[in-house]
Amino acid sequence: MDVSEFIEAVPLPVILVRDDERIAATNRAAKVLLGPGMEGRHYVTILRQPLVLDCIEAALRLREASETQYTNAFSGRDAIYHVRAVPVAEGVLVTFEDRTAMHEAGQMRRDFVANVSHELRTPLTALMGFIETLRGPAREDAEARDRFLGIMEREAGRMNRLVSDLLSLSQVESEERMRPTDRVDVSAQVRSVISSLKPLAEQFGVSLTTEGAEMETIIPGDADQIAQVFTNLIENAIKYGGTGGEVTVCITRHESEPTLRGPAVRVDVADHGEGISARHIPRLTERFYRVDGHRSREMGGTGLGLAIVKHIVNRHRGRMRIESHKGQGSLFSVILPAS
Ligand code: ADP
């Protein structure tokens, strides 16, 4: 029986260390990970990390399976491998399992929890401070009480929006693999979003204009989610691009849209505000990513709006594009497949 043939058939990087502590066989995946020319050499000269050396040594000496972790700056990223050294008749078989994705997912989860806690703590601290003041020094001061209650209302509103956005995000994420099947008229949704955002536009002195919103544009979709996409985009255009005075929403229908290679409905939301510099654009759809954190919070933003948009568009198998130049306004385009 040729051991090398068996080892070669395993997709994980595998090396066989004989009892004389030399490497007897390796497979292709191991050569990619650790480099060629390992056969015949002492394992200590190849695997220089102390944890891995201890693990192999323990398996050789004690004839017991042993495990550890191996990190490798592999093709430009830090890869983390779970290493197992298992005694076999010929020596010790060492396997390397890539666990980088799992570690990254764990890190993302920890970052997310830290972000959410931080976002909730700020308004909560303000609320607690004002409750204390209202109970103590401002007890008999009617004017201060009114002012503080106003601030408390705003802070509670911020927490409420954050929790609602988090719930929307988790709902959209959990449904992301289920394609929506209802028939939705995108134009009708856009018209209704625009009419509900009229007061906000007036408050910011922005005129909202539409093109193509009268034609029927049916897609397979989830009506509430489609409305949410355009609420978030148009609200952002008013809040962040409002200095341009005008926000336009343009709806077009395409029999064969090049990126989707089929019939599609495209909605462009354009503002003429201050724009976004190129380095921020790829990160805008990350949760809690804001170009100007202070400004977003002033506007009551949660930093989750575009993350929600991205997930809804993905669920509809559509595409989102962001084009912007500092000082020249921004264009957010959503392209949704129409069949
Ligand atoms: P937020 O709740 O902060 O509005 P979003 O995810 O909706 O969160 O947006 C993320 C960030 O993208 C915003 O904080 C803002 O800095 C930037 N942004 C979004 N839309 C625009 C726009 N039309 N013009 C300029 N900046 C924008």
PDB file of C-alpha atoms in Angstrom, residues 74-215:
ATOM      1  CA  PHE A  74      -0.890  32.971   3.537  1.00  0.00           C
ATOM      2  CA  SER A  75      -1.513  34.802   0.233  1.00  0.00           C
ATOM      3  CA  GLY A  76      -1.741  38.143   1.962  1.00  0.00           C
ATOM      4  CA  ARG A  77      -4.137  37.221   4.782  1.00  0.00           C
ATOM      5  CA  ASP A  78      -3.644  35.785   8.239  1.00  0.00           C
ATOM      6  CA  ALA A  79      -4.944  32.256   8.009  1.00  0.00           C
ATOM      7  CA  ILE A  80      -5.684  30.228  11.128  1.00  0.00           C
ATOM      8  CA  TYR A  81      -5.413  26.447  10.960  1.00  0.00           C
ATOM      9  CA  HIS A  82      -6.540  23.827  13.416  1.00  0.00           C
ATOM     10  CA  VAL A  83      -3.737  21.260  13.591  1.00  0.00           C
ATOM     11  CA  ARG A  84      -4.255  17.635  14.593  1.00  0.00           C
ATOM     12  CA  ALA A  85      -1.379  15.191  15.050  1.00  0.00           C
ATOM     13  CA  VAL A  86      -2.668  11.629  15.200  1.00  0.00           C
ATOM     14  CA  PRO A  87      -0.434   8.554  15.749  1.00  0.00           C
ATOM     15  CA  VAL A  88      -0.689   5.972  12.929  1.00  0.00           C
ATOM     16  CA  ALA A  89       1.285   2.797  12.231  1.00  0.00           C
ATOM     17  CA  GLU A  90       3.886   4.699  10.155  1.00  0.00           C
ATOM     18  CA  GLY A  91       4.390   7.601  12.596  1.00  0.00           C
ATOM     19  CA  VAL A  92       2.192  10.655  13.113  1.00  0.00           C
ATOM     20  CA  LEU A  93      -0.257  12.070  10.585  1.00  0.00           C
ATOM     21  CA  VAL A  94      -0.546  15.862  10.843  1.00  0.00           C
ATOM     22  CA  THR A  95      -3.552  17.624   9.253  1.00  0.00           C
ATOM     23  CA  PHE A  96      -4.182  21.344   8.882  1.00  0.00           C
ATOM     24  CA  GLU A  97      -7.802  22.512   8.746  1.00  0.00           C
ATOM     25  CA  ASP A  98      -8.429  26.123   7.672  1.00  0.00           C
ATOM     26  CA  ARG A  99     -10.616  27.730  10.337  1.00  0.00           C
ATOM     27  CA  THR A 100     -10.043  31.336   9.240  1.00  0.00           C
ATOM     28  CA  ALA A 101     -13.635  31.912   8.112  1.00  0.00           C
ATOM     29  CA  MET A 102     -14.964  30.693  11.471  1.00  0.00           C
ATOM     30  CA  HIS A 103     -12.598  32.959  13.382  1.00  0.00           C
ATOM     31  CA  GLU A 104     -13.567  35.903  11.173  1.00  0.00           C
ATOM     32  CA  ALA A 105     -17.278  35.220  11.717  1.00  0.00           C
ATOM     33  CA  GLY A 106     -16.637  35.088  15.467  1.00  0.00           C
ATOM     34  CA  GLN A 107     -14.754  38.379  15.320  1.00  0.00           C
ATOM     35  CA  MET A 108     -17.554  40.006  13.320  1.00  0.00           C
ATOM     36  CA  ARG A 109     -20.110  38.831  15.866  1.00  0.00           C
ATOM     37  CA  ARG A 110     -18.049  40.237  18.718  1.00  0.00           C
ATOM     38  CA  ASP A 111     -17.591  43.565  16.889  1.00  0.00           C
ATOM     39  CA  PHE A 112     -21.307  43.715  16.193  1.00  0.00           C
ATOM     40  CA  VAL A 113     -22.262  43.142  19.835  1.00  0.00           C
ATOM     41  CA  ALA A 114     -19.709  45.758  20.919  1.00  0.00           C
ATOM     42  CA  ASN A 115     -21.126  48.263  18.396  1.00  0.00           C
ATOM     43  CA  VAL A 116     -24.735  47.670  19.413  1.00  0.00           C
ATOM     44  CA  SER A 117     -23.870  48.012  23.099  1.00  0.00           C
ATOM     45  CA  HIS A 118     -22.020  51.222  22.429  1.00  0.00           C
ATOM     46  CA  GLU A 119     -24.868  52.677  20.340  1.00  0.00           C
ATOM     47  CA  LEU A 120     -27.418  51.860  23.057  1.00  0.00           C
ATOM     48  CA  ARG A 121     -25.284  53.010  25.926  1.00  0.00           C
ATOM     49  CA  THR A 122     -25.023  56.633  24.765  1.00  0.00           C
ATOM     50  CA  PRO A 123     -28.765  57.413  24.822  1.00  0.00           C
ATOM     51  CA  LEU A 124     -29.227  55.244  27.895  1.00  0.00           C
ATOM     52  CA  THR A 125     -26.586  57.192  29.810  1.00  0.00           C
ATOM     53  CA  ALA A 126     -28.301  60.449  28.823  1.00  0.00           C
ATOM     54  CA  LEU A 127     -31.689  59.131  29.983  1.00  0.00           C
ATOM     55  CA  MET A 128     -30.312  58.000  33.322  1.00  0.00           C
ATOM     56  CA  GLY A 129     -28.595  61.327  33.854  1.00  0.00           C
ATOM     57  CA  PHE A 130     -31.798  63.271  33.214  1.00  0.00           C
ATOM     58  CA  ILE A 131     -33.887  61.007  35.430  1.00  0.00           C
ATOM     59  CA  GLU A 132     -31.454  61.717  38.241  1.00  0.00           C
ATOM     60  CA  THR A 133     -31.555  65.462  37.578  1.00  0.00           C
ATOM     61  CA  LEU A 134     -35.358  65.474  37.484  1.00  0.00           C
ATOM     62  CA  ARG A 135     -35.480  63.665  40.801  1.00  0.00           C
ATOM     63  CA  GLY A 136     -32.924  65.963  42.378  1.00  0.00           C
ATOM     64  CA  PRO A 137     -31.918  69.518  41.432  1.00  0.00           C
ATOM     65  CA  ALA A 138     -34.621  70.130  38.777  1.00  0.00           C
ATOM     66  CA  ARG A 139     -37.458  68.745  40.861  1.00  0.00           C
ATOM     67  CA  GLU A 140     -39.318  72.025  41.273  1.00  0.00           C
ATOM     68  CA  ASP A 141     -38.165  73.677  38.056  1.00  0.00           C
ATOM     69  CA  ALA A 142     -41.021  73.360  35.571  1.00  0.00           C
ATOM     70  CA  GLU A 143     -39.133  74.925  32.689  1.00  0.00           C
ATOM     71  CA  ALA A 144     -36.088  72.673  33.085  1.00  0.00           C
ATOM     72  CA  ARG A 145     -38.393  69.671  33.444  1.00  0.00           C
ATOM     73  CA  ASP A 146     -40.009  70.388  30.085  1.00  0.00           C
ATOM     74  CA  ARG A 147     -36.675  70.823  28.384  1.00  0.00           C
ATOM     75  CA  PHE A 148     -35.240  67.640  29.887  1.00  0.00           C
ATOM     76  CA  LEU A 149     -38.329  65.630  29.017  1.00  0.00           C
ATOM     77  CA  GLY A 150     -37.912  66.822  25.426  1.00  0.00           C
ATOM     78  CA  ILE A 151     -34.335  65.557  25.349  1.00  0.00           C
ATOM     79  CA  MET A 152     -35.349  62.297  27.009  1.00  0.00           C
ATOM     80  CA  GLU A 153     -38.010  61.794  24.369  1.00  0.00           C
ATOM     81  CA  ARG A 154     -35.433  62.273  21.638  1.00  0.00           C
ATOM     82  CA  GLU A 155     -32.980  59.840  23.235  1.00  0.00           C
ATOM     83  CA  ALA A 156     -35.698  57.231  23.783  1.00  0.00           C
ATOM     84  CA  GLY A 157     -36.697  57.721  20.125  1.00  0.00           C
ATOM     85  CA  ARG A 158     -33.114  57.049  19.097  1.00  0.00           C
ATOM     86  CA  MET A 159     -33.073  53.790  21.057  1.00  0.00           C
ATOM     87  CA  ASN A 160     -36.401  52.832  19.559  1.00  0.00           C
ATOM     88  CA  ARG A 161     -35.142  53.424  15.999  1.00  0.00           C
ATOM     89  CA  LEU A 162     -32.001  51.451  16.710  1.00  0.00           C
ATOM     90  CA  VAL A 163     -33.952  48.463  18.014  1.00  0.00           C
ATOM     91  CA  SER A 164     -36.382  48.621  15.052  1.00  0.00           C
ATOM     92  CA  ASP A 165     -33.497  48.761  12.577  1.00  0.00           C
ATOM     93  CA  LEU A 166     -31.762  45.858  14.297  1.00  0.00           C
ATOM     94  CA  LEU A 167     -34.957  43.816  14.097  1.00  0.00           C
ATOM     95  CA  SER A 168     -35.420  44.690  10.396  1.00  0.00           C
ATOM     96  CA  LEU A 169     -31.830  43.735   9.714  1.00  0.00           C
ATOM     97  CA  SER A 170     -32.099  40.382  11.451  1.00  0.00           C
ATOM     98  CA  GLN A 171     -35.420  39.647   9.739  1.00  0.00           C
ATOM     99  CA  VAL A 172     -34.051  40.487   6.276  1.00  0.00           C
ATOM    100  CA  GLU A 173     -30.912  38.453   6.950  1.00  0.00           C
ATOM    101  CA  SER A 174     -32.866  35.408   8.030  1.00  0.00           C
ATOM    102  CA  GLU A 175     -34.984  35.580   4.856  1.00  0.00           C
ATOM    103  CA  GLU A 176     -32.109  36.383   2.521  1.00  0.00           C
ATOM    104  CA  ARG A 177     -32.110  32.971   0.853  1.00  0.00           C
ATOM    105  CA  MET A 178     -35.854  32.933   0.287  1.00  0.00           C
ATOM    106  CA  ARG A 179     -36.706  34.729  -2.902  1.00  0.00           C
ATOM    107  CA  PRO A 180     -39.846  36.875  -2.560  1.00  0.00           C
ATOM    108  CA  THR A 181     -42.727  35.884  -4.820  1.00  0.00           C
ATOM    109  CA  ASP A 182     -45.439  38.566  -4.435  1.00  0.00           C
ATOM    110  CA  ARG A 183     -46.092  40.866  -7.378  1.00  0.00           C
ATOM    111  CA  VAL A 184     -44.975  44.356  -6.413  1.00  0.00           C
ATOM    112  CA  ASP A 185     -45.311  47.559  -8.410  1.00  0.00           C
ATOM    113  CA  VAL A 186     -42.054  49.382  -7.681  1.00  0.00           C
ATOM    114  CA  SER A 187     -43.404  52.711  -8.977  1.00  0.00           C
ATOM    115  CA  ALA A 188     -46.421  52.531  -6.663  1.00  0.00           C
ATOM    116  CA  GLN A 189     -44.137  51.856  -3.698  1.00  0.00           C
ATOM    117  CA  VAL A 190     -41.888  54.761  -4.656  1.00  0.00           C
ATOM    118  CA  ARG A 191     -44.911  57.096  -5.001  1.00  0.00           C
ATOM    119  CA  SER A 192     -46.163  56.144  -1.571  1.00  0.00           C
ATOM    120  CA  VAL A 193     -42.713  56.554   0.020  1.00  0.00           C
ATOM    121  CA  ILE A 194     -42.376  59.976  -1.569  1.00  0.00           C
ATOM    122  CA  SER A 195     -45.718  61.141  -0.266  1.00  0.00           C
ATOM    123  CA  SER A 196     -44.849  60.027   3.253  1.00  0.00           C
ATOM    124  CA  LEU A 197     -41.443  61.772   3.061  1.00  0.00           C
ATOM    125  CA  LYS A 198     -42.916  65.092   1.826  1.00  0.00           C
ATOM    126  CA  PRO A 199     -42.968  66.634   5.328  1.00  0.00           C
ATOM    127  CA  LEU A 200     -39.284  65.733   5.883  1.00  0.00           C
ATOM    128  CA  ALA A 201     -38.369  67.201   2.479  1.00  0.00           C
ATOM    129  CA  GLU A 202     -40.215  70.420   3.367  1.00  0.00           C
ATOM    130  CA  GLN A 203     -38.436  70.599   6.688  1.00  0.00           C
ATOM    131  CA  PHE A 204     -35.074  70.423   4.857  1.00  0.00           C
ATOM    132  CA  GLY A 205     -36.196  72.774   2.068  1.00  0.00           C
ATOM    133  CA  VAL A 206     -35.772  70.060  -0.553  1.00  0.00           C
ATOM    134  CA  SER A 207     -37.945  69.632  -3.621  1.00  0.00           C
ATOM    135  CA  LEU A 208     -38.609  66.002  -4.488  1.00  0.00           C
ATOM    136  CA  THR A 209     -39.135  65.263  -8.164  1.00  0.00           C
ATOM    137  CA  THR A 210     -39.827  61.990  -9.932  1.00  0.00           C
ATOM    138  CA  GLU A 211     -39.410  60.708 -13.456  1.00  0.00           C
ATOM    139  CA  GLY A 212     -41.141  57.611 -14.768  1.00  0.00           C
ATOM    140  CA  ALA A 213     -43.100  57.052 -11.553  1.00  0.00           C
ATOM    141  CA  GLU A 214     -46.470  56.795 -13.345  1.00  0.00           C
ATOM    142  CA  MET A 215     -45.642  53.680 -15.352  1.00  0.00           C
TER     143      MET A 215
END
